[in-house]
Amino acid sequence: FLALGSLTTAECSSAFQVKYTINGVPTDADGQLLTEAQTASKPQVSFPAASSSDDIYTIIMYDPDAPSPQNPTCKNWLHWTYVNGKGAHLSGGTDAVPYEGPSPPIGTHNYHVSVFLQSFDGLSPAIPKSRCKFDVDQFAADNGLTLKADVAFKVAAA
């Protein structure tokens, strides 16, 4: 499981921003209980703590509770992978795995959106055969990624 324990609270929240537009207003997702409808579209992301406008980042969004928190047989369901985003605005990148909004079938699920520093530009990762049981740590290791920050929120089954 992703080694989030080494991140400070500041790195986990204010350093990385994930915002969903709710009723026309960009709303910070960190720590919130949101609905499927509110998270149906890809969020706006930024990383104000980026140390340089030349730094390149990957974003990974996943659900550790799939299909249910009590029986996560598809733990770390992959919802989105965005690669080669530059600087604080994470601009110019591409979706390696298209965004799939949360749709928990049962219970309230935790969702993580993590930002990783890339060791090089032009990352073109292999597309996983399945979104189920995505190994975030292995993907990071295979692609030279370093975890920089994480935002977590919850979505309840409709």
Short mmCIF file of C-alpha atoms in Angstrom, two decimals:
data_model
loop_
_atom_site.label_atom_id
_atom_site.label_comp_id
_atom_site.label_asym_id
_atom_site.label_seq_id
_atom_site.Cartn_x
_atom_site.Cartn_y
_atom_site.Cartn_z
CA PHE A 1 0.00 0.00 0.00
CA LEU A 2 1.17 3.50 -0.76
CA ALA A 3 3.60 4.81 1.85
CA LEU A 4 1.71 7.94 2.89
CA GLY A 5 3.05 7.83 6.46
CA SER A 6 6.18 9.71 5.46
CA LEU A 7 4.19 12.75 4.30
CA THR A 8 3.44 15.58 6.69
CA THR A 9 -0.08 17.00 7.03
CA ALA A 10 0.96 20.07 5.03
CA GLU A 11 2.21 17.89 2.18
CA CYS A 12 -1.01 15.91 2.20
CA SER A 13 -3.36 18.86 1.92
CA SER A 14 -2.31 22.45 1.25
CA ALA A 15 0.61 21.51 -0.97
CA PHE A 16 -1.62 19.66 -3.46
CA GLN A 17 -5.08 20.83 -4.43
CA VAL A 18 -7.87 18.72 -5.91
CA LYS A 19 -11.05 20.65 -6.68
CA TYR A 20 -14.37 19.52 -8.08
CA THR A 21 -16.76 22.09 -9.51
CA ILE A 22 -19.93 21.93 -7.42
CA ASN A 23 -22.79 24.28 -8.29
CA GLY A 24 -20.37 26.27 -10.44
CA VAL A 25 -17.85 26.72 -7.60
CA PRO A 26 -14.44 24.96 -7.46
CA THR A 27 -14.58 23.06 -4.14
CA ASP A 28 -11.60 21.54 -2.33
CA ALA A 29 -12.06 17.75 -2.10
CA ASP A 30 -9.60 17.16 0.75
CA GLY A 31 -11.34 15.42 3.65
CA GLN A 32 -14.82 15.92 2.17
CA LEU A 33 -17.73 13.52 1.75
CA LEU A 34 -18.80 14.04 -1.88
CA THR A 35 -21.42 12.47 -4.13
CA GLU A 36 -21.03 10.53 -7.37
CA ALA A 37 -22.61 13.43 -9.25
CA GLN A 38 -20.17 15.94 -7.73
CA THR A 39 -17.18 13.80 -8.76
CA ALA A 40 -18.43 12.66 -12.19
CA SER A 41 -16.13 15.07 -14.05
CA LYS A 42 -12.35 15.18 -13.80
CA PRO A 43 -11.16 17.46 -10.97
CA GLN A 44 -8.99 20.54 -11.31
CA VAL A 45 -5.57 19.81 -9.82
CA SER A 46 -2.64 22.02 -8.88
CA PHE A 47 0.53 21.63 -6.86
CA PRO A 48 1.51 25.05 -5.45
CA ALA A 49 4.40 23.40 -3.58
CA ALA A 50 6.14 22.43 -6.83
CA SER A 51 9.77 23.38 -6.35
CA SER A 52 10.26 24.39 -9.98
CA SER A 53 8.18 25.18 -13.04
CA ASP A 54 10.38 22.62 -14.82
CA ASP A 55 9.41 19.74 -12.51
CA ILE A 56 7.29 17.05 -14.15
CA TYR A 57 4.53 15.18 -12.27
CA THR A 58 2.19 12.20 -12.47
CA ILE A 59 -1.22 12.09 -10.78
CA ILE A 60 -2.86 8.81 -9.80
CA MET A 61 -6.41 8.52 -8.43
CA TYR A 62 -7.47 5.23 -6.87
CA ASP A 63 -10.03 3.60 -4.55
CA PRO A 64 -8.58 1.27 -1.88
CA ASP A 65 -12.09 0.09 -0.90
CA ALA A 66 -13.33 -1.50 -4.14
CA PRO A 67 -15.81 -3.08 -4.39
CA SER A 68 -16.66 -2.68 -0.69
CA PRO A 69 -14.75 -1.44 2.36
CA GLN A 70 -15.48 -4.74 4.13
CA ASN A 71 -14.29 -6.88 1.22
CA PRO A 72 -11.86 -4.90 -0.99
CA THR A 73 -11.19 -7.65 -3.54
CA CYS A 74 -10.34 -5.00 -6.16
CA LYS A 75 -8.30 -2.86 -3.76
CA ASN A 76 -6.77 0.22 -5.38
CA TRP A 77 -9.23 0.42 -8.27
CA LEU A 78 -7.55 2.83 -10.71
CA HIS A 79 -9.70 5.86 -11.54
CA TRP A 80 -7.21 8.08 -13.33
CA THR A 81 -3.57 8.45 -14.36
CA TYR A 82 -2.29 11.78 -15.68
CA VAL A 83 1.37 12.02 -16.72
CA ASN A 84 3.91 14.71 -17.67
CA GLY A 85 2.14 17.63 -15.95
CA LYS A 86 4.52 20.56 -15.50
CA GLY A 87 5.03 22.87 -12.54
CA ALA A 88 2.47 24.12 -10.04
CA HIS A 89 -0.36 24.11 -12.59
CA LEU A 90 0.45 20.55 -13.76
CA SER A 91 -0.10 21.78 -17.30
CA GLY A 92 0.67 20.15 -20.62
CA GLY A 93 0.23 16.55 -19.46
CA THR A 94 -1.91 13.78 -20.85
CA ASP A 95 -4.30 11.18 -19.49
CA ALA A 96 -2.51 7.82 -19.63
CA VAL A 97 -5.65 6.23 -18.15
CA PRO A 98 -8.85 8.25 -18.73
CA TYR A 99 -10.74 9.62 -15.74
CA GLU A 100 -13.48 7.39 -14.37
CA GLY A 101 -15.53 9.07 -11.65
CA PRO A 102 -16.23 7.35 -8.34
CA SER A 103 -19.21 4.99 -8.32
CA PRO A 104 -19.02 2.89 -5.17
CA PRO A 105 -21.49 -0.01 -5.39
CA ILE A 106 -21.80 -0.35 -1.61
CA GLY A 107 -20.73 1.61 1.47
CA THR A 108 -18.63 4.74 1.74
CA HIS A 109 -15.32 4.54 -0.11
CA ASN A 110 -12.07 6.41 0.43
CA TYR A 111 -10.47 7.91 -2.66
CA HIS A 112 -6.87 9.07 -2.99
CA VAL A 113 -5.44 11.47 -5.53
CA SER A 114 -1.65 11.35 -5.28
CA VAL A 115 0.95 13.50 -7.01
CA PHE A 116 4.36 12.03 -7.85
CA LEU A 117 7.51 13.73 -9.06
CA GLN A 118 8.73 12.13 -12.28
CA SER A 119 12.43 11.44 -12.73
CA PHE A 120 12.19 12.34 -16.44
CA ASP A 121 9.89 14.02 -18.97
CA GLY A 122 8.03 12.07 -21.63
CA LEU A 123 6.72 9.27 -19.41
CA SER A 124 4.66 6.84 -21.46
CA PRO A 125 3.65 4.10 -19.01
CA ALA A 126 2.20 0.75 -19.98
CA ILE A 127 -1.58 0.85 -19.69
CA PRO A 128 -2.76 -1.64 -17.06
CA LYS A 129 -4.82 -4.56 -18.36
CA SER A 130 -7.33 -3.97 -15.56
CA ARG A 131 -8.23 -1.11 -13.23
CA CYS A 132 -8.81 -3.71 -10.47
CA LYS A 133 -5.94 -4.29 -7.99
CA PHE A 134 -3.74 -1.55 -9.42
CA ASP A 135 -0.36 -1.68 -7.66
CA VAL A 136 0.40 1.98 -7.02
CA ASP A 137 3.77 1.28 -5.37
CA GLN A 138 4.95 -0.98 -8.19
CA PHE A 139 3.81 1.50 -10.83
CA ALA A 140 5.75 4.25 -9.03
CA ALA A 141 8.87 2.08 -8.76
CA ASP A 142 8.67 0.95 -12.41
CA ASN A 143 8.34 4.53 -13.66
CA GLY A 144 10.80 6.38 -11.41
CA LEU A 145 8.11 8.24 -9.46
CA THR A 146 8.48 9.81 -6.00
CA LEU A 147 5.36 10.49 -3.94
CA LYS A 148 5.10 14.19 -3.09
CA ALA A 149 1.55 14.68 -1.75
CA ASP A 150 -1.87 13.04 -1.42
CA VAL A 151 -5.45 14.25 -1.06
CA ALA A 152 -8.12 11.92 0.31
CA PHE A 153 -11.91 12.24 0.19
CA LYS A 154 -14.94 9.96 0.50
CA VAL A 155 -17.89 9.09 -1.72
CA ALA A 156 -20.92 7.15 -0.49
CA ALA A 157 -22.85 4.67 -2.61
CA ALA A 158 -25.96 6.23 -4.13
#
